[in-house]
């Protein structure tokens, strides 16, 4: 079997041989361009073009060439000489289908000669490449200094092998992929192999460098590093460096006001035998706050192997803060001076993830003060500014202030946050905070409260975009905007709406957009539009269009977005499209220095489509071979024959058409059907004038169904089904569920994430509907340093299991699962509220493939670190009384179901004076409290009161009768003092004043009091 390469080489060799006998020498396949033609003599176009025919036409020229199938070019000189692979010249000649006639911008070059210099052998059929002079015309041997660069062999007609280049192929290059250029040695893939550098990749890495292009630096203690891996031959790095390639910086002196320090390779495992020392130096009068965010080292009871040691000063003689190893991170601390020393040591055995810490400088300045001696005032939007720099911890200044320290007022004409906005008042400056004009009006062409919204104007560019003020946010009320678009004489204006949403009314009397076929209000009215149905695309009848946008003082909406372009009258403009070597219009190509849409239309009068490209090109065709539409701004070249028109750009073409199609149809002979959401599609390309396809369809003509995993309008949404595709319209999975991390009907709802807002709500997917099966969600809540996180579960219903092995919620006291767990929960008993011990909490929700339930709802808030439960405010000096869990550490607000009985207010620290006396008395016991709660039911309260009253009265009467009877018996001597009967003992208790029996004696009296209520 013959390979494609063998057949190609055979045909190419046969072709060269067949062209030699007539004195034609083949030069090769070369690049051509419109700006610098390789042959600049005569040019011919022929439907029977071939090398033989072109040779006859160009018989009076030294060189000739065939191009693009039908083109023949002549010349006596080559004005450019960029040779290309023969495979890029691939068009079959129309006059001789056994020959090749170039390609688009590729030309097969020939010359007329008889065994010229550089040729040899029978019929001059071989080519040699001698450095000086000619080669022997039989053997090809050079009678001089050898072959030219890139050639070798006796006849200098053999190209350099892979990896070789230059004189006699005597030099070697080292390209990462493939071969180097046989003359220069340059790599076609843009990079050298590891350990090599230079233009020709033949220079090995110098001492201390390694890897691709020797781009990395190593620091070996002695000698050089390996040029590829960077490893040291002596296995030791210089002081302050570590890693396999000794290029990881280890230690140093830090003076920045904030920073991050990690162990080498973090979060990967650190290296063995490390000695790293960092010294943090702050300015005098400052202190250093250090906080460990990650920590994991080899464990030892005395930390003798791998350890981190911290010093309250710049060196090891300073007071030690502690020596740490294992997995328990050191607590954050503040230095007692302006220096901190940090030492990290590892031995030659085990390794681990290492550590990560952050540090900041601080100075004791009061809130809102900053700088030396706390002499400056800053204006942060929330909270205090930094005591030294004045920077806001929340990253933004109050309205009307700017600068690093937020202590500079806005200059005239500027306003709002950081003075970042500009207003255009008619007279004088605007307010530095709101931007409002104090003179009651904006300059012409501006609108809005701050007079910073451009509104209206005269437009003369050949293309542009117009939007309502604030778009896509809601437009303002009481707006009057007028745009006039003016084109040159003989041109029309194409207007297309891509978005439209105004207040709706039957007569469009409130908010509306008015379009006019002319430059003023007396011109014919195209229409007055409101609501959400966009106007159809239209083409003006003259060279002017007027657009009026008016709103009243009531409702507002998103507004509109429209685009416009100019086109020659009576020509149907389609838009700006991408072109490529596979031409969008491939039937005919004209080159003209007077090119314009009008001239091109005349040249292509027998074709359905025509287009202008790269300023001087006119292309014709009956078919659009590709339809990748581009923004009008990408077609930007001025036409050489009409400077008021646009003629595409490089690989961008402005396309026009001759013809019409019925609604909903597109393409040649109106043969294709499109699926636009509203209104018809464009009758040539199928593009929707309303900017969107029906559900389940996409593509320029809305005739392509959604691909696997996409659904809905324009197939613009992505679903994540576990197996196979989702439904093209709804996104529903027709299989066993969503892939990990996704949930929802269409499997396009992300589950979990990182939360940094100071308060929020987290729910199970679909809550309060049942959660999905096979769900794995992880939320990480991260507060700022110095804060804690309060979590309260307000609703909870998961599948029950004694070990919570099926569906469960697990909470961790830190940023990952290696931190202590608060617990693993399932069933219907909600976890109790808790407060984190650090500034991070991880929440994991997992469900299996069986039962499902309602799920959970929890809230979280941040609070200042240090306030105990029930405390809040400055120095935790105030007390709140929340019903469940803690109050917020700053405001005292309860994150749960309200205040305890007897307390009210935002912070639950105000006595509730309206509480009843009965309720206060019932605080004495839980049983009484339960009765009190039941008494809130009026019917039940009345019934219970009546029963209790009868029972108490009967008991009192019984006691009185019994006591009197016993006294009469005693008085009559019925018993002596030695009688030990129960009746006698009870009499003793009644008459005794012993303190041990006092409460028992008082109990009937207390009950009698209560019965009165």
Coordinates of C-alpha atoms in Angstrom, one line a residue, residues 589-802:
X589 CA -13.2 37.9 -5.9
X590 CA -12.5 41.3 -7.3
X591 CA -9.7 43.6 -6.3
X592 CA -10.4 47.3 -6.9
X593 CA -8.8 50.6 -5.7
X594 CA -12.2 52.2 -6.0
X595 CA -14.1 49.6 -4.1
X596 CA -17.4 50.4 -2.4
X597 CA -20.8 48.7 -1.7
X598 CA -22.2 50.3 -4.8
X599 CA -19.4 49.3 -7.1
X600 CA -19.4 45.8 -5.6
X601 CA -23.1 45.5 -6.1
X602 CA -22.7 46.3 -9.8
X603 CA -19.8 43.8 -10.2
X604 CA -21.9 41.1 -8.4
X605 CA -25.2 41.9 -10.1
X606 CA -25.8 38.3 -11.1
X607 CA -25.2 36.8 -7.6
X608 CA -27.5 36.7 -4.7
X609 CA -24.9 37.9 -2.1
X610 CA -22.0 40.3 -2.3
X611 CA -19.6 41.7 0.3
X612 CA -16.8 44.2 0.7
X613 CA -13.7 43.2 2.7
X614 CA -10.2 44.5 3.6
X615 CA -11.0 47.9 2.0
X616 CA -10.3 46.9 -1.7
X617 CA -11.9 43.4 -2.0
X618 CA -15.3 42.6 -3.5
X619 CA -16.6 39.0 -3.1
X620 CA -19.7 37.5 -4.8
X621 CA -21.6 34.3 -4.3
X622 CA -24.9 32.5 -4.3
X623 CA -24.2 30.7 -1.0
X624 CA -22.9 31.7 2.4
X625 CA -20.3 29.0 3.3
X626 CA -20.1 30.2 6.9
X627 CA -22.2 32.5 9.1
X628 CA -20.2 33.7 12.1
X629 CA -21.6 37.2 12.7
X630 CA -19.4 39.7 14.5
X631 CA -20.0 43.1 16.1
X632 CA -20.2 46.0 13.7
X633 CA -17.2 47.6 15.4
X634 CA -15.0 44.8 13.9
X635 CA -15.7 45.9 10.4
X636 CA -13.8 49.2 10.5
X637 CA -11.9 49.9 7.2
X638 CA -13.0 52.9 5.2
X639 CA -13.9 52.0 1.6
X640 CA -11.2 53.2 -0.9
X641 CA -13.9 54.3 -3.4
X642 CA -16.3 55.9 -0.9
X643 CA -14.9 57.2 2.3
X644 CA -18.4 57.5 3.9
X645 CA -18.8 53.7 3.8
X646 CA -17.2 50.8 5.6
X647 CA -15.5 48.0 3.7
X648 CA -14.9 45.3 6.3
X649 CA -11.5 44.6 7.7
X650 CA -8.8 41.9 7.8
X651 CA -10.9 38.6 7.7
X652 CA -14.1 40.7 8.3
X653 CA -16.7 41.3 5.6
X654 CA -19.7 43.5 5.3
X655 CA -22.3 41.4 3.5
X656 CA -25.3 42.5 1.4
X657 CA -28.0 40.6 -0.5
X658 CA -30.3 40.9 -3.5
X659 CA -33.7 39.3 -2.7
X660 CA -36.4 38.6 -0.1
X661 CA -37.8 35.5 1.7
X662 CA -41.1 35.0 3.6
X663 CA -41.4 35.2 7.4
X664 CA -39.6 32.4 9.2
X665 CA -37.6 31.3 6.2
X666 CA -34.0 31.9 5.4
X667 CA -31.2 31.1 2.9
X668 CA -31.0 30.5 -0.8
X669 CA -34.5 29.8 -2.3
X670 CA -35.9 30.5 1.2
X671 CA -35.2 26.8 1.9
X672 CA -34.4 26.9 5.6
X673 CA -36.7 27.3 8.6
X674 CA -35.6 29.2 11.7
X675 CA -37.1 29.2 15.3
X676 CA -37.1 32.8 16.6
X677 CA -38.8 33.4 20.0
X678 CA -40.7 36.5 18.7
X679 CA -41.2 37.9 15.2
X680 CA -39.7 36.4 12.0
X681 CA -36.1 35.6 11.3
X682 CA -33.9 37.5 8.9
X683 CA -34.7 36.3 5.4
X684 CA -31.1 35.7 4.4
X685 CA -29.1 34.6 7.4
X686 CA -32.0 33.5 9.6
X687 CA -30.9 35.8 12.5
X688 CA -33.7 36.6 15.0
X689 CA -34.5 40.3 15.1
X690 CA -35.6 39.9 18.7
X691 CA -32.2 38.5 19.8
X692 CA -33.3 35.0 20.9
X693 CA -34.3 31.6 19.8
X694 CA -37.2 29.5 21.0
X695 CA -36.5 27.0 23.8
X696 CA -34.4 24.1 22.7
X697 CA -32.9 25.9 19.6
X698 CA -29.7 27.9 19.0
X699 CA -27.5 29.1 16.1
X700 CA -27.5 32.1 13.9
X701 CA -30.7 30.8 12.2
X702 CA -32.1 29.2 15.4
X703 CA -32.3 25.9 13.5
X704 CA -29.8 24.0 15.6
X705 CA -31.1 21.9 18.5
X706 CA -29.3 22.1 21.9
X707 CA -26.1 20.1 22.3
X708 CA -25.7 17.6 25.1
X709 CA -25.8 19.3 28.5
X710 CA -27.4 22.6 27.3
X711 CA -31.0 23.7 27.3
X712 CA -33.4 26.7 27.1
X713 CA -33.1 30.0 25.2
X714 CA -30.2 29.8 22.7
X715 CA -29.1 26.7 24.6
X716 CA -27.6 29.2 26.9
X717 CA -27.9 27.2 30.1
X718 CA -25.8 24.3 31.2
X719 CA -27.1 21.3 33.1
X720 CA -24.9 18.7 34.9
X721 CA -26.6 15.4 34.6
X722 CA -24.8 12.4 36.1
X723 CA -25.3 10.3 32.9
X724 CA -26.2 11.4 29.4
X725 CA -27.7 14.7 28.2
X726 CA -30.4 16.8 29.8
X727 CA -33.7 17.8 28.1
X728 CA -33.1 20.5 25.5
X729 CA -35.9 22.8 26.8
X730 CA -36.3 22.2 30.5
X731 CA -32.9 20.8 31.3
X732 CA -34.4 17.9 33.2
X733 CA -32.1 14.8 33.6
X734 CA -33.5 11.6 32.1
X735 CA -31.3 9.5 34.3
X736 CA -30.2 9.0 37.9
X737 CA -29.5 12.6 39.0
X738 CA -26.9 15.4 38.9
X739 CA -23.2 15.2 39.1
X740 CA -21.4 16.0 42.4
X741 CA -21.7 19.7 43.5
X742 CA -24.9 20.4 41.4
X743 CA -28.6 20.2 42.2
X744 CA -32.0 21.3 41.0
X745 CA -34.4 20.1 38.3
X746 CA -32.0 21.1 35.6
X747 CA -28.9 20.2 37.6
X748 CA -27.6 23.8 37.2
X749 CA -27.8 25.0 40.7
X750 CA -24.5 25.1 42.5
X751 CA -24.4 23.5 45.9
X752 CA -22.1 24.9 48.5
X753 CA -19.5 27.7 48.3
X754 CA -17.4 30.2 50.3
X755 CA -19.4 32.8 52.2
X756 CA -17.8 36.1 53.5
X757 CA -20.9 38.3 54.2
X758 CA -21.4 39.2 57.9
X759 CA -24.8 37.4 57.9
X760 CA -26.6 35.0 55.7
X761 CA -28.9 32.1 55.3
X762 CA -28.0 28.5 54.1
X763 CA -30.6 26.0 53.1
X764 CA -30.6 22.5 51.7
X765 CA -31.2 22.4 47.9
X766 CA -34.9 22.9 47.0
X767 CA -35.8 23.9 50.6
X768 CA -38.5 23.8 51.8
X769 CA -39.3 21.1 49.2
X770 CA -37.5 17.8 49.6
X771 CA -33.7 17.8 48.8
X772 CA -32.4 15.7 46.0
X773 CA -30.7 12.3 46.4
X774 CA -26.9 11.8 46.1
X775 CA -26.1 15.4 47.1
X776 CA -22.7 16.5 48.4
X777 CA -22.6 20.2 49.5
X778 CA -19.9 22.0 51.4
X779 CA -20.1 25.6 52.6
X780 CA -17.1 27.5 54.2
X781 CA -18.0 30.6 56.2
X782 CA -15.0 32.9 56.6
X783 CA -15.1 36.0 58.9
X784 CA -12.4 38.6 59.3
X785 CA -9.7 38.2 61.9
X786 CA -11.0 38.9 65.4
X787 CA -14.5 37.7 64.7
X788 CA -16.5 34.6 65.5
X789 CA -19.4 33.0 63.7
X790 CA -22.8 32.4 65.3
X791 CA -24.8 29.6 63.7
X792 CA -28.5 28.9 64.5
X793 CA -30.6 26.1 62.8
X794 CA -34.2 27.3 62.4
X795 CA -35.6 24.3 60.6
X796 CA -34.4 20.7 60.4
X797 CA -35.8 17.5 58.9
X798 CA -33.5 14.8 57.5
X799 CA -33.8 11.0 57.0
X800 CA -33.3 9.4 60.4
X801 CA -30.6 6.9 61.4
X802 CA -29.0 6.1 64.8

